[in-house]
PDB file of C-alpha atoms in Angstrom:
ATOM      1  CA  UNK A   1      18.332 -18.502  -1.941  1.00 45.00           C
ATOM      2  CA  UNK A   2      20.971 -20.849  -3.547  1.00 45.00           C
ATOM      3  CA  UNK A   3      23.470 -18.790  -1.816  1.00 48.00           C
ATOM      4  CA  UNK A   4      21.380 -18.694   1.657  1.00 49.00           C
ATOM      5  CA  UNK A   5      21.160 -22.519   1.160  1.00 50.00           C
ATOM      6  CA  UNK A   6      25.525 -22.680   1.144  1.00 51.00           C
ATOM      7  CA  UNK A   7      26.070 -20.479   3.857  1.00 50.00           C
ATOM      8  CA  UNK A   8      23.282 -22.266   6.460  1.00 54.00           C
ATOM      9  CA  UNK A   9      23.728 -25.384   5.085  1.00 60.00           C
ATOM     10  CA  UNK A  10      27.052 -25.835   3.290  1.00 65.00           C
ATOM     11  CA  UNK A  11      25.645 -27.574  -0.009  1.00 68.00           C
ATOM     12  CA  UNK A  12      25.248 -25.632  -3.627  1.00 76.00           C
ATOM     13  CA  UNK A  13      21.939 -26.261  -4.867  1.00 76.00           C
ATOM     14  CA  UNK A  14      21.641 -24.698  -9.142  1.00 82.00           C
ATOM     15  CA  UNK A  15      18.495 -23.304 -10.000  1.00 79.00           C
ATOM     16  CA  UNK A  16      17.275 -25.804 -11.664  1.00 82.00           C
ATOM     17  CA  UNK A  17      16.807 -27.371  -8.875  1.00 83.00           C
ATOM     18  CA  UNK A  18      14.889 -24.349  -7.285  1.00 84.00           C
ATOM     19  CA  UNK A  19      13.017 -23.994 -10.242  1.00 85.00           C
ATOM     20  CA  UNK A  20      11.836 -27.508  -9.829  1.00 87.00           C
ATOM     21  CA  UNK A  21      11.109 -26.922  -6.404  1.00 86.00           C
ATOM     22  CA  UNK A  22       8.536 -23.736  -7.177  1.00 88.00           C
ATOM     23  CA  UNK A  23       7.128 -26.058 -10.068  1.00 89.00           C
ATOM     24  CA  UNK A  24       6.029 -28.597  -7.913  1.00 89.00           C
ATOM     25  CA  UNK A  25       5.088 -26.661  -4.937  1.00 90.00           C
ATOM     26  CA  UNK A  26       3.460 -24.155  -6.791  1.00 86.00           C
ATOM     27  CA  UNK A  27       5.203 -21.493  -5.526  1.00 87.00           C
ATOM     28  CA  UNK A  28       5.080 -17.940  -7.335  1.00 85.00           C
ATOM     29  CA  UNK A  29       7.717 -16.242  -5.645  1.00 83.00           C
ATOM     30  CA  UNK A  30       8.276 -13.342  -8.538  1.00 79.00           C
ATOM     31  CA  UNK A  31       4.865 -12.279  -8.048  1.00 82.00           C
ATOM     32  CA  UNK A  32       2.928 -10.312  -5.570  1.00 77.00           C
ATOM     33  CA  UNK A  33      -0.917  -8.946  -4.940  1.00 69.00           C
ATOM     34  CA  UNK A  34      -2.259  -6.081  -2.369  1.00 69.00           C
ATOM     35  CA  UNK A  35      -4.680  -6.526  -0.268  1.00 63.00           C
ATOM     36  CA  UNK A  36      -7.221  -4.555   2.617  1.00 68.00           C
ATOM     37  CA  UNK A  37      -9.318  -5.376   4.637  1.00 71.00           C
ATOM     38  CA  UNK A  38     -12.543  -3.205   5.507  1.00 79.00           C
ATOM     39  CA  UNK A  39     -12.913  -2.271   9.333  1.00 83.00           C
ATOM     40  CA  UNK A  40     -16.766  -1.226   7.954  1.00 80.00           C
ATOM     41  CA  UNK A  41     -18.308  -3.440  11.786  1.00 87.00           C
ATOM     42  CA  UNK A  42     -21.675  -3.722   8.467  1.00 91.00           C
ATOM     43  CA  UNK A  43     -19.322  -6.186   6.250  1.00 93.00           C
ATOM     44  CA  UNK A  44     -20.835  -8.807   6.176  1.00 93.00           C
ATOM     45  CA  UNK A  45     -24.288  -7.574   5.812  1.00 95.00           C
ATOM     46  CA  UNK A  46     -23.203  -5.377   2.899  1.00 95.00           C
ATOM     47  CA  UNK A  47     -20.980  -7.844   1.106  1.00 96.00           C
ATOM     48  CA  UNK A  48     -24.198 -10.427   1.558  1.00 96.00           C
ATOM     49  CA  UNK A  49     -26.445  -7.794   0.081  1.00 96.00           C
ATOM     50  CA  UNK A  50     -24.222  -6.794  -3.383  1.00 97.00           C
ATOM     51  CA  UNK A  51     -23.558 -10.814  -3.424  1.00 97.00           C
ATOM     52  CA  UNK A  52     -27.294 -11.304  -3.249  1.00 96.00           C
ATOM     53  CA  UNK A  53     -28.497  -8.815  -6.000  1.00 96.00           C
ATOM     54  CA  UNK A  54     -25.200 -10.582  -8.461  1.00 97.00           C
ATOM     55  CA  UNK A  55     -26.492 -13.542  -7.982  1.00 96.00           C
ATOM     56  CA  UNK A  56     -29.731 -13.232  -7.784  1.00 94.00           C
ATOM     57  CA  UNK A  57     -31.516 -10.747  -8.612  1.00 93.00           C
ATOM     58  CA  UNK A  58     -35.046  -9.476  -7.596  1.00 92.00           C
ATOM     59  CA  UNK A  59     -37.611 -10.487 -10.520  1.00 92.00           C
ATOM     60  CA  UNK A  60     -38.051  -7.669 -13.383  1.00 92.00           C
ATOM     61  CA  UNK A  61     -35.310  -5.310 -11.205  1.00 96.00           C
ATOM     62  CA  UNK A  62     -32.548  -3.732 -13.045  1.00 97.00           C
ATOM     63  CA  UNK A  63     -28.912  -4.109 -11.671  1.00 98.00           C
ATOM     64  CA  UNK A  64     -27.109  -0.910 -11.648  1.00 98.00           C
ATOM     65  CA  UNK A  65     -23.115  -0.276 -11.265  1.00 98.00           C
ATOM     66  CA  UNK A  66     -22.226   2.981 -10.315  1.00 98.00           C
ATOM     67  CA  UNK A  67     -18.947   4.775 -10.026  1.00 97.00           C
ATOM     68  CA  UNK A  68     -16.778   8.053 -11.181  1.00 96.00           C
ATOM     69  CA  UNK A  69     -12.933   8.176 -12.656  1.00 95.00           C
ATOM     70  CA  UNK A  70     -12.341  11.406 -11.196  1.00 95.00           C
ATOM     71  CA  UNK A  71      -9.426  13.333 -13.354  1.00 94.00           C
ATOM     72  CA  UNK A  72      -8.914  11.085 -16.039  1.00 95.00           C
ATOM     73  CA  UNK A  73      -6.191  12.768 -17.956  1.00 93.00           C
ATOM     74  CA  UNK A  74      -5.751  14.404 -21.200  1.00 93.00           C
ATOM     75  CA  UNK A  75      -2.040  13.728 -22.062  1.00 87.00           C
ATOM     76  CA  UNK A  76      -0.501  14.303 -25.072  1.00 86.00           C
ATOM     77  CA  UNK A  77       2.854  12.582 -26.376  1.00 79.00           C
ATOM     78  CA  UNK A  78       5.614  14.783 -27.081  1.00 74.00           C
ATOM     79  CA  UNK A  79       6.358  12.712 -30.531  1.00 72.00           C
ATOM     80  CA  UNK A  80       4.163   9.656 -32.461  1.00 69.00           C
ATOM     81  CA  UNK A  81       3.570   6.872 -30.879  1.00 69.00           C
ATOM     82  CA  UNK A  82       6.027   4.165 -33.254  1.00 66.00           C
ATOM     83  CA  UNK A  83       3.056   1.341 -33.948  1.00 73.00           C
ATOM     84  CA  UNK A  84       3.432  -2.326 -33.479  1.00 75.00           C
ATOM     85  CA  UNK A  85       5.407  -4.373 -36.258  1.00 77.00           C
ATOM     86  CA  UNK A  86       7.293  -7.511 -36.596  1.00 83.00           C
ATOM     87  CA  UNK A  87       9.779  -7.989 -33.685  1.00 77.00           C
ATOM     88  CA  UNK A  88       8.918  -4.774 -32.394  1.00 77.00           C
ATOM     89  CA  UNK A  89       6.407  -4.010 -29.422  1.00 76.00           C
ATOM     90  CA  UNK A  90       4.853  -0.725 -29.547  1.00 70.00           C
ATOM     91  CA  UNK A  91       6.635   2.177 -28.050  1.00 71.00           C
ATOM     92  CA  UNK A  92       5.636   5.376 -26.969  1.00 70.00           C
ATOM     93  CA  UNK A  93       8.153   8.301 -25.435  1.00 69.00           C
ATOM     94  CA  UNK A  94       8.144   8.153 -21.082  1.00 71.00           C
ATOM     95  CA  UNK A  95       7.604  12.082 -21.234  1.00 68.00           C
ATOM     96  CA  UNK A  96       4.005  13.809 -22.612  1.00 74.00           C
ATOM     97  CA  UNK A  97       2.090  17.015 -21.868  1.00 84.00           C
ATOM     98  CA  UNK A  98      -1.115  17.431 -19.745  1.00 88.00           C
ATOM     99  CA  UNK A  99      -3.505  19.208 -21.512  1.00 88.00           C
ATOM    100  CA  UNK A 100      -6.226  19.011 -18.512  1.00 94.00           C
ATOM    101  CA  UNK A 101      -8.771  16.342 -16.979  1.00 95.00           C
ATOM    102  CA  UNK A 102     -12.294  14.650 -16.832  1.00 97.00           C
ATOM    103  CA  UNK A 103     -14.193  13.041 -14.537  1.00 97.00           C
ATOM    104  CA  UNK A 104     -16.206   9.530 -16.315  1.00 98.00           C
ATOM    105  CA  UNK A 105     -19.527   8.975 -14.856  1.00 98.00           C
ATOM    106  CA  UNK A 106     -20.653   5.516 -15.774  1.00 98.00           C
ATOM    107  CA  UNK A 107     -23.219   2.976 -15.298  1.00 98.00           C
ATOM    108  CA  UNK A 108     -23.209  -1.072 -16.570  1.00 98.00           C
ATOM    109  CA  UNK A 109     -26.161  -2.663 -16.548  1.00 98.00           C
ATOM    110  CA  UNK A 110     -25.288  -5.850 -14.433  1.00 97.00           C
ATOM    111  CA  UNK A 111     -27.390  -7.932 -16.660  1.00 96.00           C
ATOM    112  CA  UNK A 112     -26.448  -7.027 -20.053  1.00 97.00           C
ATOM    113  CA  UNK A 113     -23.543  -4.896 -18.987  1.00 97.00           C
ATOM    114  CA  UNK A 114     -24.421  -2.234 -21.547  1.00 97.00           C
ATOM    115  CA  UNK A 115     -22.601   1.431 -20.187  1.00 98.00           C
ATOM    116  CA  UNK A 116     -23.780   4.173 -19.469  1.00 97.00           C
ATOM    117  CA  UNK A 117     -21.353   7.367 -18.908  1.00 97.00           C
ATOM    118  CA  UNK A 118     -20.565  11.125 -19.384  1.00 97.00           C
ATOM    119  CA  UNK A 119     -17.871  13.435 -18.583  1.00 97.00           C
ATOM    120  CA  UNK A 120     -18.147  16.001 -16.338  1.00 97.00           C
ATOM    121  CA  UNK A 121     -15.742  18.800 -15.370  1.00 96.00           C
ATOM    122  CA  UNK A 122     -15.737  17.997 -11.829  1.00 94.00           C
ATOM    123  CA  UNK A 123     -16.702  15.699  -9.732  1.00 94.00           C
ATOM    124  CA  UNK A 124     -19.503  16.578  -7.483  1.00 95.00           C
ATOM    125  CA  UNK A 125     -23.056  15.579  -6.027  1.00 95.00           C
ATOM    126  CA  UNK A 126     -25.219  18.278  -8.941  1.00 97.00           C
ATOM    127  CA  UNK A 127     -22.637  15.850 -11.467  1.00 97.00           C
ATOM    128  CA  UNK A 128     -23.963  12.774  -9.548  1.00 97.00           C
ATOM    129  CA  UNK A 129     -27.283  13.704  -9.449  1.00 98.00           C
ATOM    130  CA  UNK A 130     -27.719  14.481 -12.410  1.00 97.00           C
ATOM    131  CA  UNK A 131     -26.043  11.618 -13.953  1.00 98.00           C
ATOM    132  CA  UNK A 132     -27.726   9.480 -11.948  1.00 98.00           C
ATOM    133  CA  UNK A 133     -31.042  10.727 -13.824  1.00 97.00           C
ATOM    134  CA  UNK A 134     -29.498   9.660 -17.244  1.00 97.00           C
ATOM    135  CA  UNK A 135     -28.393   6.272 -16.167  1.00 97.00           C
ATOM    136  CA  UNK A 136     -31.918   5.834 -14.510  1.00 97.00           C
ATOM    137  CA  UNK A 137     -34.371   7.146 -17.003  1.00 96.00           C
ATOM    138  CA  UNK A 138     -34.175   3.841 -19.719  1.00 95.00           C
ATOM    139  CA  UNK A 139     -35.746   1.543 -16.702  1.00 96.00           C
ATOM    140  CA  UNK A 140     -38.918   3.884 -16.211  1.00 92.00           C
ATOM    141  CA  UNK A 141     -41.514   2.017 -14.769  1.00 92.00           C
ATOM    142  CA  UNK A 142     -38.842  -0.871 -13.007  1.00 96.00           C
ATOM    143  CA  UNK A 143     -36.890  -1.601  -9.892  1.00 97.00           C
ATOM    144  CA  UNK A 144     -33.591  -0.509  -9.724  1.00 98.00           C
ATOM    145  CA  UNK A 145     -30.902  -1.101  -7.548  1.00 98.00           C
ATOM    146  CA  UNK A 146     -27.616   1.084  -7.449  1.00 98.00           C
ATOM    147  CA  UNK A 147     -24.155  -0.440  -6.517  1.00 98.00           C
ATOM    148  CA  UNK A 148     -21.910   2.086  -5.308  1.00 97.00           C
ATOM    149  CA  UNK A 149     -19.209   2.777  -3.235  1.00 95.00           C
ATOM    150  CA  UNK A 150     -19.322   5.435   0.021  1.00 93.00           C
ATOM    151  CA  UNK A 151     -18.180   8.874  -1.151  1.00 92.00           C
ATOM    152  CA  UNK A 152     -19.849  11.986  -0.260  1.00 93.00           C
ATOM    153  CA  UNK A 153     -21.449  13.165  -3.094  1.00 95.00           C
ATOM    154  CA  UNK A 154     -23.453   9.792  -3.414  1.00 96.00           C
ATOM    155  CA  UNK A 155     -26.077  10.643  -0.527  1.00 96.00           C
ATOM    156  CA  UNK A 156     -25.824  14.377  -0.408  1.00 97.00           C
ATOM    157  CA  UNK A 157     -29.377  16.413   0.582  1.00 97.00           C
ATOM    158  CA  UNK A 158     -30.508  17.019  -2.900  1.00 97.00           C
ATOM    159  CA  UNK A 159     -29.418  13.189  -3.420  1.00 97.00           C
ATOM    160  CA  UNK A 160     -31.417  11.962  -0.848  1.00 97.00           C
ATOM    161  CA  UNK A 161     -34.554  14.530  -1.339  1.00 98.00           C
ATOM    162  CA  UNK A 162     -34.479  12.918  -5.269  1.00 98.00           C
ATOM    163  CA  UNK A 163     -34.369   9.311  -3.342  1.00 97.00           C
ATOM    164  CA  UNK A 164     -37.644  10.392  -1.253  1.00 97.00           C
ATOM    165  CA  UNK A 165     -39.111  11.439  -4.509  1.00 97.00           C
ATOM    166  CA  UNK A 166     -38.323   8.241  -6.609  1.00 97.00           C
ATOM    167  CA  UNK A 167     -38.994   5.283  -3.981  1.00 96.00           C
ATOM    168  CA  UNK A 168     -38.462   2.470  -7.268  1.00 97.00           C
ATOM    169  CA  UNK A 169     -34.470   3.241  -6.464  1.00 97.00           C
ATOM    170  CA  UNK A 170     -32.338   1.806  -4.020  1.00 97.00           C
ATOM    171  CA  UNK A 171     -28.589   2.311  -3.157  1.00 98.00           C
ATOM    172  CA  UNK A 172     -26.649  -0.127  -2.083  1.00 97.00           C
ATOM    173  CA  UNK A 173     -24.047   0.828  -0.507  1.00 97.00           C
ATOM    174  CA  UNK A 174     -21.046  -1.369  -1.148  1.00 96.00           C
ATOM    175  CA  UNK A 175     -18.315  -1.792   2.507  1.00 94.00           C
ATOM    176  CA  UNK A 176     -15.981   0.880   3.011  1.00 93.00           C
ATOM    177  CA  UNK A 177     -12.883   0.679   1.859  1.00 89.00           C
ATOM    178  CA  UNK A 178     -14.443  -2.823  -0.829  1.00 89.00           C
ATOM    179  CA  UNK A 179     -14.264  -0.957  -4.188  1.00 89.00           C
ATOM    180  CA  UNK A 180     -13.823  -4.329  -5.796  1.00 92.00           C
ATOM    181  CA  UNK A 181     -17.018  -5.288  -4.924  1.00 94.00           C
ATOM    182  CA  UNK A 182     -18.183  -2.698  -7.630  1.00 96.00           C
ATOM    183  CA  UNK A 183     -18.530  -4.732 -10.816  1.00 97.00           C
ATOM    184  CA  UNK A 184     -17.998  -0.870 -12.988  1.00 97.00           C
ATOM    185  CA  UNK A 185     -14.433  -0.573 -11.625  1.00 96.00           C
ATOM    186  CA  UNK A 186     -13.223  -3.793 -14.147  1.00 96.00           C
ATOM    187  CA  UNK A 187     -14.979  -1.713 -16.759  1.00 97.00           C
ATOM    188  CA  UNK A 188     -13.082   1.061 -15.893  1.00 97.00           C
ATOM    189  CA  UNK A 189      -9.866  -0.959 -15.760  1.00 96.00           C
ATOM    190  CA  UNK A 190     -10.657  -2.347 -18.958  1.00 97.00           C
ATOM    191  CA  UNK A 191     -11.113   0.997 -20.937  1.00 97.00           C
ATOM    192  CA  UNK A 192      -8.542   2.441 -19.254  1.00 96.00           C
ATOM    193  CA  UNK A 193      -6.330  -0.272 -20.766  1.00 94.00           C
ATOM    194  CA  UNK A 194      -7.932  -0.178 -24.168  1.00 93.00           C
ATOM    195  CA  UNK A 195      -8.861   3.461 -24.812  1.00 92.00           C
ATOM    196  CA  UNK A 196      -6.870   6.142 -22.373  1.00 93.00           C
ATOM    197  CA  UNK A 197      -3.563   5.157 -21.304  1.00 87.00           C
ATOM    198  CA  UNK A 198      -1.807   3.762 -24.492  1.00 81.00           C
ATOM    199  CA  UNK A 199      -4.131   6.725 -26.175  1.00 84.00           C
ATOM    200  CA  UNK A 200      -2.042  10.563 -26.886  1.00 86.00           C
ATOM    201  CA  UNK A 201      -4.755  13.264 -26.783  1.00 91.00           C
ATOM    202  CA  UNK A 202      -4.004  17.106 -27.524  1.00 91.00           C
ATOM    203  CA  UNK A 203      -7.190  18.142 -25.216  1.00 95.00           C
ATOM    204  CA  UNK A 204      -9.672  17.416 -23.303  1.00 96.00           C
ATOM    205  CA  UNK A 205     -12.328  17.183 -26.172  1.00 96.00           C
ATOM    206  CA  UNK A 206      -9.948  14.806 -27.617  1.00 95.00           C
ATOM    207  CA  UNK A 207     -10.074  12.079 -24.504  1.00 96.00           C
ATOM    208  CA  UNK A 208     -13.857  12.898 -24.735  1.00 97.00           C
ATOM    209  CA  UNK A 209     -14.148  11.679 -27.597  1.00 97.00           C
ATOM    210  CA  UNK A 210     -12.508   8.780 -27.898  1.00 96.00           C
ATOM    211  CA  UNK A 211     -14.140   7.773 -24.953  1.00 97.00           C
ATOM    212  CA  UNK A 212     -17.521   8.353 -25.854  1.00 97.00           C
ATOM    213  CA  UNK A 213     -16.475   6.843 -29.224  1.00 97.00           C
ATOM    214  CA  UNK A 214     -14.465   3.512 -27.211  1.00 97.00           C
ATOM    215  CA  UNK A 215     -18.902   2.719 -24.889  1.00 97.00           C
ATOM    216  CA  UNK A 216     -20.731   3.310 -28.658  1.00 97.00           C
ATOM    217  CA  UNK A 217     -18.223  -0.003 -30.001  1.00 97.00           C
ATOM    218  CA  UNK A 218     -18.542  -1.134 -26.502  1.00 97.00           C
ATOM    219  CA  UNK A 219     -22.314  -1.329 -26.396  1.00 97.00           C
ATOM    220  CA  UNK A 220     -22.498  -3.008 -29.671  1.00 97.00           C
ATOM    221  CA  UNK A 221     -21.398  -5.784 -28.467  1.00 95.00           C
ATOM    222  CA  UNK A 222     -21.753  -5.994 -24.519  1.00 95.00           C
ATOM    223  CA  UNK A 223     -21.536  -8.767 -22.253  1.00 95.00           C
ATOM    224  CA  UNK A 224     -22.031  -8.735 -18.857  1.00 96.00           C
ATOM    225  CA  UNK A 225     -19.521  -9.812 -16.372  1.00 96.00           C
ATOM    226  CA  UNK A 226     -19.664 -13.530 -14.550  1.00 94.00           C
ATOM    227  CA  UNK A 227     -19.669 -12.568 -10.862  1.00 95.00           C
ATOM    228  CA  UNK A 228     -19.046 -16.075  -9.744  1.00 94.00           C
ATOM    229  CA  UNK A 229     -17.831 -15.679  -5.273  1.00 93.00           C
ATOM    230  CA  UNK A 230     -20.437 -16.183  -3.134  1.00 95.00           C
ATOM    231  CA  UNK A 231     -20.536 -14.121  -0.229  1.00 94.00           C
ATOM    232  CA  UNK A 232     -19.662 -17.309   2.473  1.00 95.00           C
ATOM    233  CA  UNK A 233     -16.504 -17.812   0.292  1.00 95.00           C
ATOM    234  CA  UNK A 234     -16.201 -13.948   0.021  1.00 93.00           C
ATOM    235  CA  UNK A 235     -15.724 -13.889   4.039  1.00 91.00           C
ATOM    236  CA  UNK A 236     -13.365 -16.421   4.496  1.00 93.00           C
ATOM    237  CA  UNK A 237     -11.290 -15.614   2.616  1.00 90.00           C
ATOM    238  CA  UNK A 238     -11.354 -12.416   4.408  1.00 87.00           C
ATOM    239  CA  UNK A 239     -10.851 -14.442   7.798  1.00 89.00           C
ATOM    240  CA  UNK A 240      -8.158 -15.845   6.472  1.00 89.00           C
ATOM    241  CA  UNK A 241      -6.224 -13.589   5.319  1.00 83.00           C
ATOM    242  CA  UNK A 242      -6.603 -11.279   9.620  1.00 80.00           C
ATOM    243  CA  UNK A 243      -6.271 -14.894  10.870  1.00 85.00           C
ATOM    244  CA  UNK A 244      -2.575 -14.201   9.326  1.00 82.00           C
ATOM    245  CA  UNK A 245      -2.364 -10.606   9.906  1.00 77.00           C
ATOM    246  CA  UNK A 246      -2.627 -11.771  13.344  1.00 76.00           C
ATOM    247  CA  UNK A 247       0.160 -14.464  13.287  1.00 80.00           C
ATOM    248  CA  UNK A 248       1.880 -12.075  11.363  1.00 75.00           C
ATOM    249  CA  UNK A 249       1.531  -9.317  14.356  1.00 72.00           C
ATOM    250  CA  UNK A 250       1.893 -11.791  16.987  1.00 74.00           C
ATOM    251  CA  UNK A 251       5.084 -13.339  15.575  1.00 75.00           C
ATOM    252  CA  UNK A 252       7.008  -9.524  15.298  1.00 73.00           C
ATOM    253  CA  UNK A 253       5.931  -8.220  18.415  1.00 70.00           C
ATOM    254  CA  UNK A 254       7.608 -11.344  20.898  1.00 66.00           C
TER     255      UNK A 254
END
């Protein structure tokens, strides 16, 4: 940026001056974010539905956030991990051996933060239905609202038939391309950082043991995630992004 100012204006400024301008104006050019605009025609309705479950759930009902973390790899480092020490960060080898994968199915109780989970060799409609039955079993006699995404395994004929026989279970689908609205995704990020990514696993069985141990520990002091964004705030932000994207496209086509 300094070089650009010098060429364009014939002046020289120090990097301290530029850094001060960035700080004073809240600019952080070193940071980047990502976004994805959903093309779901029912986006607004689905946002209002799911946010309503989070902020004002039906009295006496249970809200479960369910999803699958697929192809979780059992990676074994080629040499032992060097642990954290004074003046020394934790270090691990960049190379590893793949020892197979598992698929983690998990359900988060939105009100309590408690997690029910199970690992399956494959992600199939049969596996999803088996896990769904396990997830709702502790809440017998209650109305159960399930937040989940649009995977085909969630709407197989067997799942639809089971829902028809269990009218107390209601599915609420996130908008297409908006998995961030499913609170279990936050938990998947946490278990990945704290238990999976930093581990070294000689087998899939060892990976599954680590996952189960982590879930048991999590549930001893489970706390719910605090959802604060209203549907109106989310829709306003989406409109702002859409407006900026349209403006950029228009500028680039001139």
